[in-house]
PDB file of C-alpha atoms and ligand atoms in Angstrom:
ATOM      1  CA  UNK A   1       5.971 -10.715  -4.934  1.00  0.00           C
ATOM      2  CA  UNK A   2       8.508 -11.997  -7.424  1.00  0.00           C
ATOM      3  CA  UNK A   3      11.077 -14.710  -6.830  1.00  0.00           C
ATOM      4  CA  UNK A   4      14.421 -14.294  -8.599  1.00  0.00           C
ATOM      5  CA  UNK A   5      15.779 -17.656  -9.599  1.00  0.00           C
ATOM      6  CA  UNK A   6      17.973 -19.250 -12.262  1.00  0.00           C
ATOM      7  CA  UNK A   7      18.298 -22.969 -13.051  1.00  0.00           C
ATOM      8  CA  UNK A   8      22.084 -22.504 -12.828  1.00  0.00           C
ATOM      9  CA  UNK A   9      21.692 -21.813  -9.075  1.00  0.00           C
ATOM     10  CA  UNK A  10      21.315 -25.586  -8.774  1.00  0.00           C
ATOM     11  CA  UNK A  11      24.878 -26.085 -10.008  1.00  0.00           C
ATOM     12  CA  UNK A  12      27.290 -27.284  -7.347  1.00  0.00           C
ATOM     13  CA  UNK A  13      30.223 -24.813  -7.568  1.00  0.00           C
ATOM     14  CA  UNK A  14      32.000 -25.665  -4.285  1.00  0.00           C
ATOM     15  CA  UNK A  15      32.064 -28.266  -1.526  1.00  0.00           C
ATOM     16  CA  UNK A  16      30.506 -26.145   1.241  1.00  0.00           C
ATOM     17  CA  UNK A  17      27.016 -26.476   2.799  1.00  0.00           C
ATOM     18  CA  UNK A  18      25.618 -23.468   0.885  1.00  0.00           C
ATOM     19  CA  UNK A  19      26.586 -25.095  -2.417  1.00  0.00           C
ATOM     20  CA  UNK A  20      25.246 -28.531  -1.513  1.00  0.00           C
ATOM     21  CA  UNK A  21      23.191 -30.435  -4.105  1.00  0.00           C
ATOM     22  CA  UNK A  22      19.428 -30.264  -3.540  1.00  0.00           C
ATOM     23  CA  UNK A  23      19.481 -27.105  -1.388  1.00  0.00           C
ATOM     24  CA  UNK A  24      17.908 -24.768  -3.934  1.00  0.00           C
ATOM     25  CA  UNK A  25      15.461 -27.402  -5.150  1.00  0.00           C
ATOM     26  CA  UNK A  26      14.257 -27.848  -1.546  1.00  0.00           C
ATOM     27  CA  UNK A  27      13.205 -24.186  -1.585  1.00  0.00           C
ATOM     28  CA  UNK A  28      12.055 -23.802  -5.196  1.00  0.00           C
ATOM     29  CA  UNK A  29       9.655 -26.719  -4.969  1.00  0.00           C
ATOM     30  CA  UNK A  30       7.897 -25.033  -1.990  1.00  0.00           C
ATOM     31  CA  UNK A  31       7.558 -21.729  -3.867  1.00  0.00           C
ATOM     32  CA  UNK A  32       6.660 -22.942  -7.365  1.00  0.00           C
ATOM     33  CA  UNK A  33       3.037 -22.290  -8.249  1.00  0.00           C
ATOM     34  CA  UNK A  34       2.742 -19.605  -5.566  1.00  0.00           C
ATOM     35  CA  UNK A  35       5.035 -16.948  -7.030  1.00  0.00           C
ATOM     36  CA  UNK A  36       6.250 -15.793 -10.438  1.00  0.00           C
ATOM     37  CA  UNK A  37       9.891 -16.675 -10.996  1.00  0.00           C
ATOM     38  CA  UNK A  38      12.169 -14.279 -12.900  1.00  0.00           C
ATOM     39  CA  UNK A  39      15.619 -15.130 -14.292  1.00  0.00           C
ATOM     40  CA  UNK A  40      18.452 -12.647 -13.695  1.00  0.00           C
ATOM     41  CA  UNK A  41      21.512 -11.771 -15.771  1.00  0.00           C
ATOM     42  CA  UNK A  42      24.946 -12.151 -14.185  1.00  0.00           C
ATOM     43  CA  UNK A  43      26.393  -9.044 -12.521  1.00  0.00           C
ATOM     44  CA  UNK A  44      29.072  -7.314 -14.608  1.00  0.00           C
ATOM     45  CA  UNK A  45      32.601  -6.718 -13.412  1.00  0.00           C
ATOM     46  CA  UNK A  46      31.711  -2.998 -13.157  1.00  0.00           C
ATOM     47  CA  UNK A  47      28.913  -3.942 -10.772  1.00  0.00           C
ATOM     48  CA  UNK A  48      31.372  -5.865  -8.596  1.00  0.00           C
ATOM     49  CA  UNK A  49      33.944  -3.056  -8.650  1.00  0.00           C
ATOM     50  CA  UNK A  50      31.595  -0.684  -6.822  1.00  0.00           C
ATOM     51  CA  UNK A  51      32.180  -2.717  -3.636  1.00  0.00           C
ATOM     52  CA  UNK A  52      35.105  -5.080  -4.259  1.00  0.00           C
ATOM     53  CA  UNK A  53      38.772  -4.561  -4.972  1.00  0.00           C
ATOM     54  CA  UNK A  54      40.184  -5.752  -8.289  1.00  0.00           C
ATOM     55  CA  UNK A  55      42.427  -8.206  -6.440  1.00  0.00           C
ATOM     56  CA  UNK A  56      39.429  -9.810  -4.725  1.00  0.00           C
ATOM     57  CA  UNK A  57      37.533 -10.068  -8.022  1.00  0.00           C
ATOM     58  CA  UNK A  58      40.610 -11.584  -9.692  1.00  0.00           C
ATOM     59  CA  UNK A  59      41.033 -14.112  -6.878  1.00  0.00           C
ATOM     60  CA  UNK A  60      37.495 -15.450  -7.470  1.00  0.00           C
ATOM     61  CA  UNK A  61      38.016 -15.352 -11.250  1.00  0.00           C
ATOM     62  CA  UNK A  62      40.781 -17.938 -10.975  1.00  0.00           C
ATOM     63  CA  UNK A  63      38.004 -20.500 -10.500  1.00  0.00           C
ATOM     64  CA  UNK A  64      35.748 -19.938 -13.536  1.00  0.00           C
ATOM     65  CA  UNK A  65      32.883 -22.125 -12.256  1.00  0.00           C
ATOM     66  CA  UNK A  66      32.847 -20.239  -8.975  1.00  0.00           C
ATOM     67  CA  UNK A  67      33.135 -16.849 -10.667  1.00  0.00           C
ATOM     68  CA  UNK A  68      30.175 -17.620 -12.934  1.00  0.00           C
ATOM     69  CA  UNK A  69      28.085 -18.773  -9.985  1.00  0.00           C
ATOM     70  CA  UNK A  70      28.992 -15.764  -7.842  1.00  0.00           C
ATOM     71  CA  UNK A  71      28.267 -13.268 -10.668  1.00  0.00           C
ATOM     72  CA  UNK A  72      24.886 -14.859 -11.323  1.00  0.00           C
ATOM     73  CA  UNK A  73      24.055 -14.650  -7.625  1.00  0.00           C
ATOM     74  CA  UNK A  74      25.002 -10.966  -7.457  1.00  0.00           C
ATOM     75  CA  UNK A  75      22.982 -10.412 -10.642  1.00  0.00           C
ATOM     76  CA  UNK A  76      19.978 -11.931  -8.868  1.00  0.00           C
ATOM     77  CA  UNK A  77      20.423  -9.413  -6.070  1.00  0.00           C
ATOM     78  CA  UNK A  78      20.563  -6.543  -8.564  1.00  0.00           C
ATOM     79  CA  UNK A  79      17.296  -7.663 -10.174  1.00  0.00           C
ATOM     80  CA  UNK A  80      15.591  -8.096  -6.774  1.00  0.00           C
ATOM     81  CA  UNK A  81      16.593  -4.568  -5.754  1.00  0.00           C
ATOM     82  CA  UNK A  82      15.478  -3.136  -9.092  1.00  0.00           C
ATOM     83  CA  UNK A  83      12.028  -4.693  -8.714  1.00  0.00           C
ATOM     84  CA  UNK A  84      11.776  -3.374  -5.173  1.00  0.00           C
ATOM     85  CA  UNK A  85      12.462   0.149  -6.446  1.00  0.00           C
ATOM     86  CA  UNK A  86       9.435  -0.288  -8.717  1.00  0.00           C
ATOM     87  CA  UNK A  87       7.475  -1.200  -5.557  1.00  0.00           C
ATOM     88  CA  UNK A  88       7.334  -4.883  -6.432  1.00  0.00           C
ATOM     89  CA  UNK A  89       8.542  -6.819  -3.381  1.00  0.00           C
ATOM     90  CA  UNK A  90      10.994  -9.534  -4.300  1.00  0.00           C
ATOM     91  CA  UNK A  91      13.028 -12.401  -2.960  1.00  0.00           C
ATOM     92  CA  UNK A  92      16.353 -13.460  -4.409  1.00  0.00           C
ATOM     93  CA  UNK A  93      16.474 -17.245  -4.223  1.00  0.00           C
ATOM     94  CA  UNK A  94      20.170 -17.048  -4.961  1.00  0.00           C
ATOM     95  CA  UNK A  95      23.457 -18.693  -4.087  1.00  0.00           C
ATOM     96  CA  UNK A  96      26.283 -18.408  -3.189  1.00  0.00           C
ATOM     97  CA  UNK A  97      25.321 -16.169  -0.245  1.00  0.00           C
ATOM     98  CA  UNK A  98      27.149 -12.866   0.318  1.00  0.00           C
ATOM     99  CA  UNK A  99      27.091 -11.256   3.768  1.00  0.00           C
ATOM    100  CA  UNK A 100      30.574 -12.473   4.810  1.00  0.00           C
ATOM    101  CA  UNK A 101      32.302 -10.714   1.909  1.00  0.00           C
ATOM    102  CA  UNK A 102      34.162  -7.478   2.610  1.00  0.00           C
ATOM    103  CA  UNK A 103      35.716  -5.287  -0.080  1.00  0.00           C
ATOM    104  CA  UNK A 104      38.837  -7.417  -0.380  1.00  0.00           C
ATOM    105  CA  UNK A 105      38.268 -10.757   1.320  1.00  0.00           C
ATOM    106  CA  UNK A 106      35.633 -13.414   1.861  1.00  0.00           C
ATOM    107  CA  UNK A 107      34.849 -16.440   4.004  1.00  0.00           C
ATOM    108  CA  UNK A 108      31.827 -18.444   5.188  1.00  0.00           C
ATOM    109  CA  UNK A 109      30.701 -19.859   1.814  1.00  0.00           C
ATOM    110  CA  UNK A 110      30.389 -16.296   0.381  1.00  0.00           C
ATOM    111  CA  UNK A 111      32.339 -14.830  -2.592  1.00  0.00           C
ATOM    112  CA  UNK A 112      30.780 -11.503  -3.632  1.00  0.00           C
ATOM    113  CA  UNK A 113      28.583  -9.399  -1.364  1.00  0.00           C
ATOM    114  CA  UNK A 114      25.249  -9.650  -3.172  1.00  0.00           C
ATOM    115  CA  UNK A 115      23.281  -7.152  -1.090  1.00  0.00           C
ATOM    116  CA  UNK A 116      26.117  -4.617  -1.211  1.00  0.00           C
ATOM    117  CA  UNK A 117      26.509  -4.967  -4.990  1.00  0.00           C
ATOM    118  CA  UNK A 118      22.758  -4.377  -5.431  1.00  0.00           C
ATOM    119  CA  UNK A 119      22.543  -1.349  -3.121  1.00  0.00           C
ATOM    120  CA  UNK A 120      25.747   0.215  -4.436  1.00  0.00           C
ATOM    121  CA  UNK A 121      24.332   0.070  -7.953  1.00  0.00           C
ATOM    122  CA  UNK A 122      21.139   1.861  -6.853  1.00  0.00           C
ATOM    123  CA  UNK A 123      23.228   4.400  -5.004  1.00  0.00           C
ATOM    124  CA  UNK A 124      25.461   5.143  -7.964  1.00  0.00           C
ATOM    125  CA  UNK A 125      22.374   5.604 -10.159  1.00  0.00           C
ATOM    126  CA  UNK A 126      21.154   8.083  -7.500  1.00  0.00           C
ATOM    127  CA  UNK A 127      17.991   6.048  -7.034  1.00  0.00           C
ATOM    128  CA  UNK A 128      18.692   5.829  -3.305  1.00  0.00           C
ATOM    129  CA  UNK A 129      20.980   7.444  -0.782  1.00  0.00           C
ATOM    130  CA  UNK A 130      19.743   5.860   2.449  1.00  0.00           C
ATOM    131  CA  UNK A 131      19.016   2.156   2.902  1.00  0.00           C
ATOM    132  CA  UNK A 132      18.390  -0.098   5.883  1.00  0.00           C
ATOM    133  CA  UNK A 133      19.618  -3.685   5.906  1.00  0.00           C
ATOM    134  CA  UNK A 134      18.125  -6.195   8.343  1.00  0.00           C
ATOM    135  CA  UNK A 135      20.144  -9.396   8.690  1.00  0.00           C
ATOM    136  CA  UNK A 136      18.430 -12.257  10.541  1.00  0.00           C
ATOM    137  CA  UNK A 137      20.907 -14.987   9.627  1.00  0.00           C
ATOM    138  CA  UNK A 138      22.490 -16.919  12.492  1.00  0.00           C
ATOM    139  CA  UNK A 139      25.859 -15.330  11.698  1.00  0.00           C
ATOM    140  CA  UNK A 140      26.931 -11.690  11.779  1.00  0.00           C
ATOM    141  CA  UNK A 141      27.250 -10.198   8.295  1.00  0.00           C
ATOM    142  CA  UNK A 142      30.729  -8.821   8.881  1.00  0.00           C
ATOM    143  CA  UNK A 143      31.271  -8.194   5.174  1.00  0.00           C
ATOM    144  CA  UNK A 144      28.164  -6.046   4.724  1.00  0.00           C
ATOM    145  CA  UNK A 145      28.859  -4.231   7.966  1.00  0.00           C
ATOM    146  CA  UNK A 146      32.452  -3.474   6.862  1.00  0.00           C
ATOM    147  CA  UNK A 147      31.487  -2.314   3.378  1.00  0.00           C
ATOM    148  CA  UNK A 148      28.877   0.167   4.587  1.00  0.00           C
ATOM    149  CA  UNK A 149      30.669   1.423   7.676  1.00  0.00           C
ATOM    150  CA  UNK A 150      30.337   5.245   7.823  1.00  0.00           C
ATOM    151  CA  UNK A 151      27.738   5.255   5.087  1.00  0.00           C
ATOM    152  CA  UNK A 152      24.056   6.091   4.877  1.00  0.00           C
ATOM    153  CA  UNK A 153      23.416   2.426   4.291  1.00  0.00           C
ATOM    154  CA  UNK A 154      22.800   1.011   7.753  1.00  0.00           C
ATOM    155  CA  UNK A 155      23.427  -2.612   8.658  1.00  0.00           C
ATOM    156  CA  UNK A 156      21.510  -4.111  11.575  1.00  0.00           C
ATOM    157  CA  UNK A 157      21.467  -7.528  13.172  1.00  0.00           C
ATOM    158  CA  UNK A 158      19.877  -8.092  16.599  1.00  0.00           C
ATOM    159  CA  UNK A 159      22.338  -8.853  19.376  1.00  0.00           C
ATOM    160  CA  UNK A 160      19.963 -10.980  21.449  1.00  0.00           C
ATOM    161  CA  UNK A 161      20.152 -14.667  20.581  1.00  0.00           C
ATOM    162  CA  UNK A 162      17.203 -15.970  22.592  1.00  0.00           C
ATOM    163  CA  UNK A 163      14.091 -16.333  20.420  1.00  0.00           C
ATOM    164  CA  UNK A 164      11.615 -13.850  21.976  1.00  0.00           C
ATOM    165  CA  UNK A 165      14.303 -11.259  22.586  1.00  0.00           C
ATOM    166  CA  UNK A 166      15.577 -11.609  19.030  1.00  0.00           C
ATOM    167  CA  UNK A 167      12.117 -10.999  17.559  1.00  0.00           C
ATOM    168  CA  UNK A 168      11.391  -8.111  19.937  1.00  0.00           C
ATOM    169  CA  UNK A 169      14.668  -6.442  19.021  1.00  0.00           C
ATOM    170  CA  UNK A 170      13.792  -6.529  15.319  1.00  0.00           C
ATOM    171  CA  UNK A 171      10.324  -5.177  16.027  1.00  0.00           C
ATOM    172  CA  UNK A 172      11.607  -2.337  18.203  1.00  0.00           C
ATOM    173  CA  UNK A 173      14.320  -1.304  15.750  1.00  0.00           C
ATOM    174  CA  UNK A 174      12.019  -1.296  12.721  1.00  0.00           C
ATOM    175  CA  UNK A 175       9.519   0.839  14.629  1.00  0.00           C
ATOM    176  CA  UNK A 176      12.100   3.528  15.277  1.00  0.00           C
ATOM    177  CA  UNK A 177      13.474   3.733  11.734  1.00  0.00           C
ATOM    178  CA  UNK A 178      12.078   6.617   9.711  1.00  0.00           C
ATOM    179  CA  UNK A 179      14.144   7.796   6.786  1.00  0.00           C
ATOM    180  CA  UNK A 180      15.164   5.199   4.266  1.00  0.00           C
ATOM    181  CA  UNK A 181      14.578   4.796   0.559  1.00  0.00           C
ATOM    182  CA  UNK A 182      14.561   0.999   0.608  1.00  0.00           C
ATOM    183  CA  UNK A 183      14.592  -1.908   3.084  1.00  0.00           C
ATOM    184  CA  UNK A 184      16.839  -4.839   2.250  1.00  0.00           C
ATOM    185  CA  UNK A 185      16.996  -8.145   4.110  1.00  0.00           C
ATOM    186  CA  UNK A 186      19.816 -10.652   4.425  1.00  0.00           C
ATOM    187  CA  UNK A 187      17.521 -13.623   4.930  1.00  0.00           C
ATOM    188  CA  UNK A 188      19.386 -16.542   6.444  1.00  0.00           C
ATOM    189  CA  UNK A 189      17.401 -19.439   7.833  1.00  0.00           C
ATOM    190  CA  UNK A 190      20.142 -21.173   9.819  1.00  0.00           C
ATOM    191  CA  UNK A 191      18.722 -19.768  13.095  1.00  0.00           C
ATOM    192  CA  UNK A 192      15.732 -22.145  12.842  1.00  0.00           C
ATOM    193  CA  UNK A 193      15.098 -24.635  15.655  1.00  0.00           C
ATOM    194  CA  UNK A 194      15.934 -27.537  13.320  1.00  0.00           C
ATOM    195  CA  UNK A 195      18.971 -25.829  11.788  1.00  0.00           C
ATOM    196  CA  UNK A 196      22.345 -24.810  13.278  1.00  0.00           C
ATOM    197  CA  UNK A 197      20.992 -22.035  15.539  1.00  0.00           C
ATOM    198  CA  UNK A 198      18.222 -24.061  17.234  1.00  0.00           C
ATOM    199  CA  UNK A 199      16.176 -20.937  18.012  1.00  0.00           C
ATOM    200  CA  UNK A 200      13.425 -19.700  15.689  1.00  0.00           C
ATOM    201  CA  UNK A 201      10.174 -21.400  14.766  1.00  0.00           C
ATOM    202  CA  UNK A 202       8.893 -21.511  11.202  1.00  0.00           C
ATOM    203  CA  UNK A 203       6.101 -19.042  11.975  1.00  0.00           C
ATOM    204  CA  UNK A 204       8.651 -16.558  13.335  1.00  0.00           C
ATOM    205  CA  UNK A 205       9.852 -16.044   9.757  1.00  0.00           C
ATOM    206  CA  UNK A 206       6.333 -15.065   8.727  1.00  0.00           C
ATOM    207  CA  UNK A 207       6.300 -12.602  11.646  1.00  0.00           C
ATOM    208  CA  UNK A 208       9.646 -11.064  10.614  1.00  0.00           C
ATOM    209  CA  UNK A 209       8.475 -10.822   6.990  1.00  0.00           C
ATOM    210  CA  UNK A 210       5.367  -8.951   8.117  1.00  0.00           C
ATOM    211  CA  UNK A 211       7.436  -6.572  10.252  1.00  0.00           C
ATOM    212  CA  UNK A 212       9.573  -5.731   7.216  1.00  0.00           C
ATOM    213  CA  UNK A 213       6.526  -5.271   5.010  1.00  0.00           C
ATOM    214  CA  UNK A 214       4.795  -2.946   7.502  1.00  0.00           C
ATOM    215  CA  UNK A 215       7.968  -0.945   8.119  1.00  0.00           C
ATOM    216  CA  UNK A 216       8.606  -0.538   4.395  1.00  0.00           C
ATOM    217  CA  UNK A 217       5.061   0.706   3.875  1.00  0.00           C
ATOM    218  CA  UNK A 218       5.519   3.242   6.661  1.00  0.00           C
ATOM    219  CA  UNK A 219       8.995   4.367   5.659  1.00  0.00           C
ATOM    220  CA  UNK A 220       9.640   3.891   1.955  1.00  0.00           C
ATOM    221  CA  UNK A 221       6.424   3.293   0.036  1.00  0.00           C
ATOM    222  CA  UNK A 222       6.725  -0.450   0.391  1.00  0.00           C
ATOM    223  CA  UNK A 223      10.131  -0.794  -1.283  1.00  0.00           C
ATOM    224  CA  UNK A 224      11.564  -4.038   0.068  1.00  0.00           C
ATOM    225  CA  UNK A 225      13.559  -7.037  -1.050  1.00  0.00           C
ATOM    226  CA  UNK A 226      15.276  -9.963   0.584  1.00  0.00           C
ATOM    227  CA  UNK A 227      18.136 -12.247  -0.418  1.00  0.00           C
ATOM    228  CA  UNK A 228      18.875 -15.783   0.688  1.00  0.00           C
ATOM    229  CA  UNK A 229      21.946 -16.140   2.901  1.00  0.00           C
ATOM    230  CA  UNK A 230      22.289 -19.270   5.112  1.00  0.00           C
ATOM    231  CA  UNK A 231      19.966 -22.166   5.924  1.00  0.00           C
ATOM    232  CA  UNK A 232      21.209 -25.732   5.718  1.00  0.00           C
ATOM    233  CA  UNK A 233      18.535 -28.220   6.777  1.00  0.00           C
ATOM    234  CA  UNK A 234      16.947 -29.056   3.433  1.00  0.00           C
ATOM    235  CA  UNK A 235      14.004 -30.699   5.187  1.00  0.00           C
ATOM    236  CA  UNK A 236      12.757 -27.424   6.724  1.00  0.00           C
ATOM    237  CA  UNK A 237      14.410 -24.748   4.569  1.00  0.00           C
ATOM    238  CA  UNK A 238      11.630 -24.540   1.953  1.00  0.00           C
ATOM    239  CA  UNK A 239       8.826 -24.095   4.444  1.00  0.00           C
ATOM    240  CA  UNK A 240      10.820 -21.478   6.373  1.00  0.00           C
ATOM    241  CA  UNK A 241      11.424 -19.425   3.219  1.00  0.00           C
ATOM    242  CA  UNK A 242       7.758 -19.789   2.283  1.00  0.00           C
ATOM    243  CA  UNK A 243       6.645 -18.568   5.733  1.00  0.00           C
ATOM    244  CA  UNK A 244       8.911 -15.521   5.410  1.00  0.00           C
ATOM    245  CA  UNK A 245       7.538 -14.687   1.955  1.00  0.00           C
ATOM    246  CA  UNK A 246       3.939 -15.005   3.186  1.00  0.00           C
ATOM    247  CA  UNK A 247       4.746 -12.294   5.731  1.00  0.00           C
ATOM    248  CA  UNK A 248       6.773 -10.164   3.319  1.00  0.00           C
ATOM    249  CA  UNK A 249       4.379 -10.184   0.314  1.00  0.00           C
TER     250      UNK A 249
HETATM  251 ZN1   ZN B   1      24.655 -18.154   8.541  1.00  0.00          ZN
END
């Protein structure tokens, strides 16, 4: 298990809760010493163009600090996916998050769609054709869902909000999936009982991680990676990410 991280992810590039000071440090200090950290390169504009329109890219570019941060985040996703293809599970401890970004617009603290940029790059290189994305963030990843509509890259988020039902829905869906080249996870932790969603327990993240690991071993030779999306209570965020990685590794 490798953790993708860059010291520049600590930079505050906006005034939203995902960009808040101390958020990344709250997670990195829980993971340091347990996992190897790898530093990514920023995504190139060509990487972004596979999923975003030029006008969207240009709109982010008008704020150079934000553009730099968003490219480095997408670059972290690309590295995480690349490692996963080599059968090294990985977690992108990246920000800004990405699942609310469609081809030509964004909202919800997201600027480029990290998971889409990473999978589109693998697809163009013909390393994959089919991928499965599990999103367990509190919020629906409308951007990812829009980008991969009518594609062999399938986006899934459980519809049940109640804790047991939510977990059961993930379990049931992963058991029925058979033909994918890689499993990707939009890992948001804002559904935790001490975060905005007030639902999941810390150990539930370990359980979900294990479900993804087992499914990837059954379906796609263990190829799996996850990327940070939401999660805003700095007091519990690090231990929730750690629990998920314990299950996923
Ligand atoms: Zn969220």
